[in-house]
Tab-separated table of C-alpha atoms in Angstrom:
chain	number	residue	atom	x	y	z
A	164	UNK	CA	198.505	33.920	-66.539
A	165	UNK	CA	196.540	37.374	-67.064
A	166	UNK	CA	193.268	38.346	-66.344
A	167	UNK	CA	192.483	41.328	-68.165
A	168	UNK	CA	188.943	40.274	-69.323
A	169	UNK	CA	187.421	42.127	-66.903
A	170	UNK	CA	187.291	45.497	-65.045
A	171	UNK	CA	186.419	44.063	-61.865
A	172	UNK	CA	189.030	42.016	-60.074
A	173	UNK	CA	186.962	40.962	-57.382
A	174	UNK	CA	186.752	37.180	-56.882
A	175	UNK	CA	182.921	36.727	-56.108
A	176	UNK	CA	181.866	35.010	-52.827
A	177	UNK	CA	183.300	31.054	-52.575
A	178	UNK	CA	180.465	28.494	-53.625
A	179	UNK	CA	178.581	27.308	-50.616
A	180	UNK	CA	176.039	24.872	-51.168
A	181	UNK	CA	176.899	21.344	-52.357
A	182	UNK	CA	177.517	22.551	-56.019
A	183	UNK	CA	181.577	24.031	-56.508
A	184	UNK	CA	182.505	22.703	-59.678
A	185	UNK	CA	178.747	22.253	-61.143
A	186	UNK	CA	177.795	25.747	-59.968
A	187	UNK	CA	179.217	26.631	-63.014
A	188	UNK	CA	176.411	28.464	-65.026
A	189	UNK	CA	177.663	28.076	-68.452
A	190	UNK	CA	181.344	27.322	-70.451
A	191	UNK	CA	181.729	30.807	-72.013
A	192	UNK	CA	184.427	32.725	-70.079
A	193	UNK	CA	182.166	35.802	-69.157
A	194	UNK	CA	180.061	33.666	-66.839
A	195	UNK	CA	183.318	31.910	-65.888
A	196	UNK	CA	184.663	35.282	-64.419
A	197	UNK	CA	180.955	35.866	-63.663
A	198	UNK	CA	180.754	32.827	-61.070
A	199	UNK	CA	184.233	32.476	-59.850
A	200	UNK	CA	186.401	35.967	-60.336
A	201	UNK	CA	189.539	35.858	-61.978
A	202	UNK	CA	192.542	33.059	-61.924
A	203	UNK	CA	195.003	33.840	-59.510
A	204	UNK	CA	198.781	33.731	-60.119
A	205	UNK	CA	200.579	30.927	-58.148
A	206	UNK	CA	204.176	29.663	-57.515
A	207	UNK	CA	205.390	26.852	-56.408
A	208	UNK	CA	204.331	27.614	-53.186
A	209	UNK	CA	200.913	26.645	-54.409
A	210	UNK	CA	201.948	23.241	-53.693
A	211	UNK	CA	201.560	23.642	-49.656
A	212	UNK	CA	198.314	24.876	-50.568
A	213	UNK	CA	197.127	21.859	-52.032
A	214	UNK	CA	198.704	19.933	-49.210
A	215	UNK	CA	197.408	21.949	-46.604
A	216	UNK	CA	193.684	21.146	-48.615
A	217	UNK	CA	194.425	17.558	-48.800
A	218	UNK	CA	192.890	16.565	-52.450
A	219	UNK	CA	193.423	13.773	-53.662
A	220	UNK	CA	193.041	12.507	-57.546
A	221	UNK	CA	189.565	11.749	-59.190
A	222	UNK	CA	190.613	10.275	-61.782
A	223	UNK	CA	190.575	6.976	-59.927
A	224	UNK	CA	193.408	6.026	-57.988
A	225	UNK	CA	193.165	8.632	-55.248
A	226	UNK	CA	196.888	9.539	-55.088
A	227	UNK	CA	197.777	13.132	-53.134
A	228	UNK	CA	197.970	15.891	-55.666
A	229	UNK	CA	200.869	18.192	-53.935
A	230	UNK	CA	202.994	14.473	-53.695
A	231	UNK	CA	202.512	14.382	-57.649
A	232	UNK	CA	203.069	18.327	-57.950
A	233	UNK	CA	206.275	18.079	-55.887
A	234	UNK	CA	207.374	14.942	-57.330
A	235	UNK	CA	207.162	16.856	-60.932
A	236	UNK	CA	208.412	20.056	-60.221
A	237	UNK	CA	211.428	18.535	-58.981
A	238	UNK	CA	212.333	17.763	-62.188
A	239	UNK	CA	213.782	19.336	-65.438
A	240	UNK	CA	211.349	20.979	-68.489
A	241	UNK	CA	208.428	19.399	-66.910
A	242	UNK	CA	204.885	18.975	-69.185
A	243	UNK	CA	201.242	19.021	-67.712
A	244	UNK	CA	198.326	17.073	-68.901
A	245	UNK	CA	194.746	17.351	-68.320
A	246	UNK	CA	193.223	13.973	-68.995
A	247	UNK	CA	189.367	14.171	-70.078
A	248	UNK	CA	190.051	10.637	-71.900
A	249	UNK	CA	186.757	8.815	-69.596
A	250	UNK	CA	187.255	5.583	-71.352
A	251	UNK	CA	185.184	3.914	-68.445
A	252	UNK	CA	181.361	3.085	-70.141
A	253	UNK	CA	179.585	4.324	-66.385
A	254	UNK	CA	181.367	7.699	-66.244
A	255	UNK	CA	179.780	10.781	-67.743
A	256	UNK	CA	181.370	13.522	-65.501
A	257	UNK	CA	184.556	14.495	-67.292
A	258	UNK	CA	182.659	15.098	-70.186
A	259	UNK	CA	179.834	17.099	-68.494
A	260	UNK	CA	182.555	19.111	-66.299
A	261	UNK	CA	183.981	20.043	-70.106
A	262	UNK	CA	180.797	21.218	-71.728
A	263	UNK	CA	180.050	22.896	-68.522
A	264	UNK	CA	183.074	24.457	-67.053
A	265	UNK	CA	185.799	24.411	-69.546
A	266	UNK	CA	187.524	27.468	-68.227
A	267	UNK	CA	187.763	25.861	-64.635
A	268	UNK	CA	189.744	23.014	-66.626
A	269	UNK	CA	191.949	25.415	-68.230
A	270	UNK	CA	192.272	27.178	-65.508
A	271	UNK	CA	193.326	24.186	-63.145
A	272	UNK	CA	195.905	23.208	-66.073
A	273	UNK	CA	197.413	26.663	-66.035
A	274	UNK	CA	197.647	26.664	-61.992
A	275	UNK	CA	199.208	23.719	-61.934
A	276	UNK	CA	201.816	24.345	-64.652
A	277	UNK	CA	202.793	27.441	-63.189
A	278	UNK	CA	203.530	25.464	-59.914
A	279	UNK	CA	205.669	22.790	-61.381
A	280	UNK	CA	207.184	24.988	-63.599
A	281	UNK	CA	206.218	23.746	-66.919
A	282	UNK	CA	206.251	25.398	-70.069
A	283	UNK	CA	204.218	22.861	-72.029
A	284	UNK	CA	200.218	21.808	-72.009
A	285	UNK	CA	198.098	19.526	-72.986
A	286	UNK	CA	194.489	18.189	-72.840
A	287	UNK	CA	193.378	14.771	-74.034
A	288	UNK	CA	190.132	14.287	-74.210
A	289	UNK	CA	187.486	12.300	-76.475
A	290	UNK	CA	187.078	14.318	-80.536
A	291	UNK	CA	183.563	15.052	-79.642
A	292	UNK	CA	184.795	17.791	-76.669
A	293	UNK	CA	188.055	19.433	-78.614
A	294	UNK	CA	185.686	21.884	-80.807
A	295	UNK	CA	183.964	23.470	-77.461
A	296	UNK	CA	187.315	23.226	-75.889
A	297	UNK	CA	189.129	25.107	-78.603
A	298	UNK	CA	186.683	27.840	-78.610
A	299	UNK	CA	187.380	28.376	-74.947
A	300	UNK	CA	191.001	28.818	-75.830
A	301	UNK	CA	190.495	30.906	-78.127
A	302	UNK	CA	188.112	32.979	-75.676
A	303	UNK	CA	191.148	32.925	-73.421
A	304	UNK	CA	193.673	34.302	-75.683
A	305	UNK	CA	191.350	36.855	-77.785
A	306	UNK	CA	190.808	38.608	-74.266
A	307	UNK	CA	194.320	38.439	-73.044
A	308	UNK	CA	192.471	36.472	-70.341
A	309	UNK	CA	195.163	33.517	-70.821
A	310	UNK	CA	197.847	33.349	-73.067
A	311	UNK	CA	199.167	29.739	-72.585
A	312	UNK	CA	199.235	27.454	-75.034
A	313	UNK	CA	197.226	24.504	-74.630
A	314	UNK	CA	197.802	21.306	-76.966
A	315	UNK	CA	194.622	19.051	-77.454
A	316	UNK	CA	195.367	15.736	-78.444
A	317	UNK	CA	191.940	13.323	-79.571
A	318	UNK	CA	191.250	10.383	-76.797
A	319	UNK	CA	191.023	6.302	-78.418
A	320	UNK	CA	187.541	5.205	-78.000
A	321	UNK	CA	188.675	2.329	-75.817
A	322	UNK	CA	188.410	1.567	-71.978
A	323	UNK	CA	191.965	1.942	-71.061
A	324	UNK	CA	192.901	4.775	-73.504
A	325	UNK	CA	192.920	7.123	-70.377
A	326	UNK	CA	195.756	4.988	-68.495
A	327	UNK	CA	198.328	7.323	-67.243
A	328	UNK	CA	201.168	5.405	-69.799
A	329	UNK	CA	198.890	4.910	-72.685
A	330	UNK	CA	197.897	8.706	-72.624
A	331	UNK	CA	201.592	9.712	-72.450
A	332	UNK	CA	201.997	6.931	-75.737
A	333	UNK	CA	199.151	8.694	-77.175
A	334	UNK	CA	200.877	11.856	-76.878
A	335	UNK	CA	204.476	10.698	-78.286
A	336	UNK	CA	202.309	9.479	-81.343
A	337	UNK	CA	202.367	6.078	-81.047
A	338	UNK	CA	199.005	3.482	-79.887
A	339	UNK	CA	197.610	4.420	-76.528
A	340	UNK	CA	199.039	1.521	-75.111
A	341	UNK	CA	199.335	0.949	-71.165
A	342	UNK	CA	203.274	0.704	-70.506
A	343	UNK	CA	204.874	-1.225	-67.886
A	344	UNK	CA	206.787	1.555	-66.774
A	345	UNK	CA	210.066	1.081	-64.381
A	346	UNK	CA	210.673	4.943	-63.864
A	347	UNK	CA	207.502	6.960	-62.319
A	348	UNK	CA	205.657	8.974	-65.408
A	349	UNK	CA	206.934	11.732	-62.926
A	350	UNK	CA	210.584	11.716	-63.410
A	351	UNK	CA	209.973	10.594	-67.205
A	352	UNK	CA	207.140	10.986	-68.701
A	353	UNK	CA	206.989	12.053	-72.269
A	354	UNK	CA	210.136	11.700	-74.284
A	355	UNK	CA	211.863	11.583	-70.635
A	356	UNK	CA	210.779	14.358	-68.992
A	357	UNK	CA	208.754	14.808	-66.122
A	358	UNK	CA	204.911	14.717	-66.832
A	359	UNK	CA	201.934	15.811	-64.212
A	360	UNK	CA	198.870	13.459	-65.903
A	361	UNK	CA	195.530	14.875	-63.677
A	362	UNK	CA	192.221	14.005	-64.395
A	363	UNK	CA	190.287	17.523	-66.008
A	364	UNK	CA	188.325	17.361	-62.640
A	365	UNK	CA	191.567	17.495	-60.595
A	366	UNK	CA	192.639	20.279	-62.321
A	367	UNK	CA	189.300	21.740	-61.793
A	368	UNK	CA	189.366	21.555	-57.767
A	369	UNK	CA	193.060	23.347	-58.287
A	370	UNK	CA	191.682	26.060	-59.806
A	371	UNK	CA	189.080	26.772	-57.370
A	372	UNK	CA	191.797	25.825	-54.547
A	373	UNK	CA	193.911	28.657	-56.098
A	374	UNK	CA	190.977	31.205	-55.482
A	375	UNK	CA	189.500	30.022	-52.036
A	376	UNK	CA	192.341	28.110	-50.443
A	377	UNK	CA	192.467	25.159	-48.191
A	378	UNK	CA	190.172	26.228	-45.299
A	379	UNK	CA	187.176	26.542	-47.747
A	380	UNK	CA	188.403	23.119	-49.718
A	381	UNK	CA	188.183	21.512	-46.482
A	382	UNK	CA	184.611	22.580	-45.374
A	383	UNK	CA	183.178	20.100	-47.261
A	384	UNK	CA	183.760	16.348	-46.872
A	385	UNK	CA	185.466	14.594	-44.151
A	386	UNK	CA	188.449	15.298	-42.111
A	387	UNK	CA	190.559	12.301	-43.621
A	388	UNK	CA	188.706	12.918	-47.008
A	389	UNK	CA	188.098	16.473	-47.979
A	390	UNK	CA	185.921	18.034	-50.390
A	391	UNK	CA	183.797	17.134	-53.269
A	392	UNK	CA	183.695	14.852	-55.866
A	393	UNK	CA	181.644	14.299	-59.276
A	394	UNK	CA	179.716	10.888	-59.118
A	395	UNK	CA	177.884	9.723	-62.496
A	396	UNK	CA	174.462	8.083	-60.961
A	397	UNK	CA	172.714	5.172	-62.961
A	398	UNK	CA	170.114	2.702	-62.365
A	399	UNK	CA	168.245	5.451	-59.871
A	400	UNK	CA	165.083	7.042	-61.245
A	401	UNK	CA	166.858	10.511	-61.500
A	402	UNK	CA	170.311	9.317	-63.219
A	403	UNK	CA	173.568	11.646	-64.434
A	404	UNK	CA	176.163	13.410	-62.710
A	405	UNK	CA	175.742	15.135	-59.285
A	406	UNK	CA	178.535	16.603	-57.088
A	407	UNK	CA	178.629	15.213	-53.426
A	408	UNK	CA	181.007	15.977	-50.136
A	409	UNK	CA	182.938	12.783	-49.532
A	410	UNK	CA	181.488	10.708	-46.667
A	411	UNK	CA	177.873	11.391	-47.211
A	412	UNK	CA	176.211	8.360	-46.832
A	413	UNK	CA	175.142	5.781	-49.743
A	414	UNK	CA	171.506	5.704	-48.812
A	415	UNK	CA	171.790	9.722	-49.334
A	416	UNK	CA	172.922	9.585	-52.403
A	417	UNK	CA	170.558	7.020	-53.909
A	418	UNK	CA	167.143	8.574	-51.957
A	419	UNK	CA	168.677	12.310	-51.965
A	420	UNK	CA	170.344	12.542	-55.261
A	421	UNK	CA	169.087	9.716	-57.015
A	422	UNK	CA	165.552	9.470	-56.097
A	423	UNK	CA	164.968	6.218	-56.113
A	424	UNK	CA	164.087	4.322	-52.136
A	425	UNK	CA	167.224	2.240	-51.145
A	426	UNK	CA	164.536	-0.778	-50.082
A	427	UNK	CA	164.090	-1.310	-53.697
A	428	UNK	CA	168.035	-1.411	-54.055
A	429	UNK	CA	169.504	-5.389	-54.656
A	430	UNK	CA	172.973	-3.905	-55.072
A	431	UNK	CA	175.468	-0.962	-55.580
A	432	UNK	CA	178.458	-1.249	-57.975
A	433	UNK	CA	180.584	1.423	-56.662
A	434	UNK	CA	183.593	2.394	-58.566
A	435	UNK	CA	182.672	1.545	-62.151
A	436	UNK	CA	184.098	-1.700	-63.617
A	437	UNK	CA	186.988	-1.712	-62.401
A	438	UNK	CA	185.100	-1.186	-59.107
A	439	UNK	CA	183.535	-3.290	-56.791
A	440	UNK	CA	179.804	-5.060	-55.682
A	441	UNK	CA	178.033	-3.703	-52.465
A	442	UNK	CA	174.677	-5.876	-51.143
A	443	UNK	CA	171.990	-3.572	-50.720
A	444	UNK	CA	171.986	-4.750	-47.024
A	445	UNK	CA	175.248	-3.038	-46.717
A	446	UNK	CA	174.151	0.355	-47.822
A	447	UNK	CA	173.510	1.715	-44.456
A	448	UNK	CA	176.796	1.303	-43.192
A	449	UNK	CA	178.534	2.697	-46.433
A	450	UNK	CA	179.096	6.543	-47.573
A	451	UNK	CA	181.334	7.806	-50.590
A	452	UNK	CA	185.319	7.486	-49.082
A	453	UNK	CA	188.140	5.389	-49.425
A	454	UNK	CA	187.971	4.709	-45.663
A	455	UNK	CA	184.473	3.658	-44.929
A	456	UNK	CA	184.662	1.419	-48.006
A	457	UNK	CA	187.461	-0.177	-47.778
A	458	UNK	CA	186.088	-3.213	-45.548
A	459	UNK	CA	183.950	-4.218	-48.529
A	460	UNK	CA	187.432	-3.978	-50.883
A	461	UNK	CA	185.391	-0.944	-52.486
A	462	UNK	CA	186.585	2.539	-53.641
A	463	UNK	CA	185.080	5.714	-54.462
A	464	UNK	CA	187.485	4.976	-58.248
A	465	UNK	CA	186.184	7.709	-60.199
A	466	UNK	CA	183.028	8.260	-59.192
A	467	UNK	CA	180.650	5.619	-60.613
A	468	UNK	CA	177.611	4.367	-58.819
A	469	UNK	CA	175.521	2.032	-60.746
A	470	UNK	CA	172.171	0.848	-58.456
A	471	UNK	CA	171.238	-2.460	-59.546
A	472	UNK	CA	167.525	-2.916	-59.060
A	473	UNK	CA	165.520	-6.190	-57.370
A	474	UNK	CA	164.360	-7.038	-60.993
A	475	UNK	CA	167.631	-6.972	-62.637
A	476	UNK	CA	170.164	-10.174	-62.570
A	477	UNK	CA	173.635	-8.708	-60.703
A	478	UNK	CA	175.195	-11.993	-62.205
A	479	UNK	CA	174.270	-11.222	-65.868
A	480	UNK	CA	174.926	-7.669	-65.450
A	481	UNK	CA	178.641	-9.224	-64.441
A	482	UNK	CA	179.131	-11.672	-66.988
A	483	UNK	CA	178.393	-7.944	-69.641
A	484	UNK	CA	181.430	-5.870	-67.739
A	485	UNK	CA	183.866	-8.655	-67.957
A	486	UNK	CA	183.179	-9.872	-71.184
A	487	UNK	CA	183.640	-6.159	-72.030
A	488	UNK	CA	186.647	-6.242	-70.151
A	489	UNK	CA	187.983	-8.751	-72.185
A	490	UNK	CA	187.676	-7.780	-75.464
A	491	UNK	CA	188.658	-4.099	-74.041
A	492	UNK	CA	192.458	-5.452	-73.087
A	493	UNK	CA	195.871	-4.326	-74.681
A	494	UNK	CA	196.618	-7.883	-75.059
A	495	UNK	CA	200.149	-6.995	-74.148
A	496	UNK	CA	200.527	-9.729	-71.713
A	497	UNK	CA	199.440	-13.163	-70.306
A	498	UNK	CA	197.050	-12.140	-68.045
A	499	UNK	CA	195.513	-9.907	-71.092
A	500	UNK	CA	195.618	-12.499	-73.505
A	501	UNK	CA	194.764	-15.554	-71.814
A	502	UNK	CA	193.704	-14.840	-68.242
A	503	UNK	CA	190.482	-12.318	-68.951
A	504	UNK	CA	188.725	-13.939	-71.899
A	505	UNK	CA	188.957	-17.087	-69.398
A	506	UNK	CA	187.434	-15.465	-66.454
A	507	UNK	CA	185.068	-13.537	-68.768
A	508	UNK	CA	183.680	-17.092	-70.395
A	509	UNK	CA	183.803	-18.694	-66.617
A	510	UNK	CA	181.871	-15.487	-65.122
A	511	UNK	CA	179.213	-15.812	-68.170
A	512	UNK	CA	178.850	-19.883	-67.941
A	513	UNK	CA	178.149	-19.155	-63.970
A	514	UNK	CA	175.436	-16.658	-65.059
A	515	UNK	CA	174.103	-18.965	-67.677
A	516	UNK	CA	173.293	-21.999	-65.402
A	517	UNK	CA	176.295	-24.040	-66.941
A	518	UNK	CA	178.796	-25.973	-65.247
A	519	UNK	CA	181.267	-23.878	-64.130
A	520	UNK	CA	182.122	-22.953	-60.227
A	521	UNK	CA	182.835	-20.185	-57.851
A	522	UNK	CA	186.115	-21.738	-57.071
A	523	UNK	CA	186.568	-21.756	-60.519
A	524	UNK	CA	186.332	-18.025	-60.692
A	525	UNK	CA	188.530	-17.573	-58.116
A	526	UNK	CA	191.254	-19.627	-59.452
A	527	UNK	CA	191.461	-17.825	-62.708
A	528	UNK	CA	190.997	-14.290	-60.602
A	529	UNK	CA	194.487	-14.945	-58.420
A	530	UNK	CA	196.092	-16.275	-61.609
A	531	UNK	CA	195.999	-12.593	-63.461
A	532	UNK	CA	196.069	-10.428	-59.714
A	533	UNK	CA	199.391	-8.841	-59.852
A	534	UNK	CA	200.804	-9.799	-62.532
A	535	UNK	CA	199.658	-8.021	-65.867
A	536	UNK	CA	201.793	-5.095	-67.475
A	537	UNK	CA	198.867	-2.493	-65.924
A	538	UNK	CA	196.107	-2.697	-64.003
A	539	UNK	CA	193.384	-3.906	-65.666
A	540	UNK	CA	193.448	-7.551	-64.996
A	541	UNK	CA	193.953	-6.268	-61.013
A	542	UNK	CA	189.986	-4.420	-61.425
A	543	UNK	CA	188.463	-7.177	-63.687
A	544	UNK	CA	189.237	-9.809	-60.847
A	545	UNK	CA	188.118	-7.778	-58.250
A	546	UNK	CA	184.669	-7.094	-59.826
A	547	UNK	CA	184.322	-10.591	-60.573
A	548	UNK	CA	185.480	-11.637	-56.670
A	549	UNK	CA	182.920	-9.453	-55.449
A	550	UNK	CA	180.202	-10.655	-57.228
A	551	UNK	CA	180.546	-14.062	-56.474
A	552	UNK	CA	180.160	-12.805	-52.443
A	553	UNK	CA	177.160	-10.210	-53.303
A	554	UNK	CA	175.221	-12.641	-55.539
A	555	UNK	CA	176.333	-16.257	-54.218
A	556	UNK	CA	172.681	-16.854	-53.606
A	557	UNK	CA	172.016	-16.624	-57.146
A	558	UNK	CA	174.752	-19.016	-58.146
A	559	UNK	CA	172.725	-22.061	-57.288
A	560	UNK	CA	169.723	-20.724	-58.688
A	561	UNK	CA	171.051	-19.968	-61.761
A	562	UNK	CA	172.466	-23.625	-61.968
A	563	UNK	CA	168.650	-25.211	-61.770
A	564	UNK	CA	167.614	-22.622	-63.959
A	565	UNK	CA	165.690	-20.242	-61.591
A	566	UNK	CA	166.482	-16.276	-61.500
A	567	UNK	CA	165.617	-14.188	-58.624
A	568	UNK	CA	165.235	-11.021	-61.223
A	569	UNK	CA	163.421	-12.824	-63.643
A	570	UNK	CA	160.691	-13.848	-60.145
A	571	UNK	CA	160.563	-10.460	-59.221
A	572	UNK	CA	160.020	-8.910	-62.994
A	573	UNK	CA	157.167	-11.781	-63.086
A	574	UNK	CA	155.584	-10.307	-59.675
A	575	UNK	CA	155.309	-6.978	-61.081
């Protein structure tokens, strides 16, 4: 990579508020260079940087970066993807972070070709964000700020088209598919060789990492869980996506960045909907990490946190995601084919007073855990298992055709 856009080399100050990524002041490169200096030049070496930082994924699944990077670079004519795809309906970040800060994207991808040692590049990302994304590639190379070439390849409109498998199908030119894949994407990826897949805000936190290094990375967030992450906010009177340290409490979020009084809060879905039900009760005990969550069989996912209010009905709002879940699947498998439009019509008879049970719910949940070609029958039964424990009060009402939301919309 070169940086010859500007006269100055000087990287400016590190960001020191909560912003880092969003302190981005605009996506053309000048203010880029403006906000954050120059790119750096890294090696392979880069990698113990990112391990000394400790970051972890946001696309989801949390995995260590430098354990990817090493696991890639290890191999043969290795490829790097950025992955903007955002199929999940909650999430707005990725596509915010790309209007925003492209060239911290690009910038990420670059670093983290150059330390796995991989010639080829490519961003994936919805149609609607390739025209803004190809100007700033074409900032890049007019200036001689960047000369890498950068393939953009347009995202399927469909919840699972940003699956690590069905991006690399995508890619190869066949249906973003999810693959059940024997050999890690790592060791062969895309027509067998090794592919990096990071989500765009990943790559984003490298290329900042690349310019501050871990000691500032880790000044934010908590000791186990460092740094920031974007969370998309909805259901809160001031809704969209905010950056936040990792640990800060729930009930910060929702009064500090959200606005809205956790008293009036029934419920949190954290995670998106693949994610999991929190009680409002529970909200005091709970802040943004893997670790404090993880007793309520909750994740941080991608960043989703959907406040369900006192006059909304958490089992309707349910019975929506998984019939959307449903209809959403490859339909590659049993579990697919059979398993979620069951559990979707036994979720939706629950929240429409009919006959059907918890244990019913249950049953069908444990019958697709485990055992689909991806994941996506693994998240559908765990949102549906945790709102049978966050609403089970509403169960019975529901079943003599009472509704707590419907009482409280009638109060107001």
């Amino acid at each position: 990579m070169t940086t010859t856009l500007t006269g100055n080399p000087t990287t400016p100050p590190a960001p020191t508020g909560t912003d880092r990524l969003l302190a981005a002041t605009g996506p053309e490169l000048s203010a880029h260079v403006a906000r954050y200096g120059p790119a750096r030049d890294v090696g392979r070496e880069f990698i113990d940087v990112v391990s000394a930082a400790g970051l972890t994924g946001r696309g989801g699944a949390g995995f260590p970066v430098a354990r990817k990077l090493a696991a890639v670079a290890d191999g043969r004519r290795a490829i790097v993807v950025a992955n903007g795809a955002e199929g999940e309906p909650a999430s707005d970040k990725d596509a915010v972070l790309l209007w925003r800060a492209p060239h911290l994207v690009l910038d990420g991808l670059s670093v983290a070709a150059a330390a796995v040692g991989a010639q080829q590049c490519h961003l994936y990302a919805p149609q609607r964000l390739l025209d803004p994304i190809r100007h700033a590639l074409a900032e890049r190379q007019s200036t001689g700020y960047d000369a890498r070439q950068v393939d953009l390849t347009p995202a399927a409109d469909t919840f699972l088209a940003g699956e690590k498998s069905a991006v690399l199908e995508r890619l190869a030119g066949r249906a973003p598919m999810p693959r059940d894949k024997p050999v890690s994407t790592s060791r062969s990826g895309l027509n067998g060789r090794p592919a990096l897949v990071q989500n765009v805000e990943t790559l984003a936190h490298l290329a900042l990492l690349s310019r501050f290094g871990p000691s500032w990375f880790r000044t934010a967030g908590t000791p186990d869980e460092p740094g920031t992450m974007l969370v998309t906010l909805s259901g809160t009177s001031a809704a969209g996506v905010v950056e936040i340290p990792l640990g800060t409490a729930l009930t910060e979020v929702i009064q500090r960045f959200g606005r809205t009084d956790p008293a009036t809060v029934q419920a949190v879905l954290i995670g998106g909907y693949h994610g999991a039900w929190l009680p409002g009760a529970a909200l005091p005990r709970a802040s943004l990490s893997r670790k404090a969550l993880r007793h309520w069989h909750a994740t941080p996912g991608a960043g989703v946190i959907r406040v369900l209010r006192h006059d909304e009905c958490g089992l309707r709002v349910t019975a929506e995601i998984t019939a959307y879940l449903a209809a959403q699947s490859a339909g590659q498998c049993g579990p697919c084919r059979n398993g979620l439009p069951q559990l979707a019509r036994t979720v939706g008879d629950l929240a429409a007073g009919g006959p059907a049970r918890p244990q019913d719910v249950v049953r069908i949940a444990d019958l697709v855990d485990g055992r689909g070609a991806c994941h996506h029958p693994d998240g559908t039964a765990r949102l549906a298992r945790s709102a049978l424990t966050v609403f089970a009060g509403e169960i019975d009402r529901h079943r003599h055709g009472s509704c707590r939301a419907r009482s409280q919309g009638a109060a107001r």
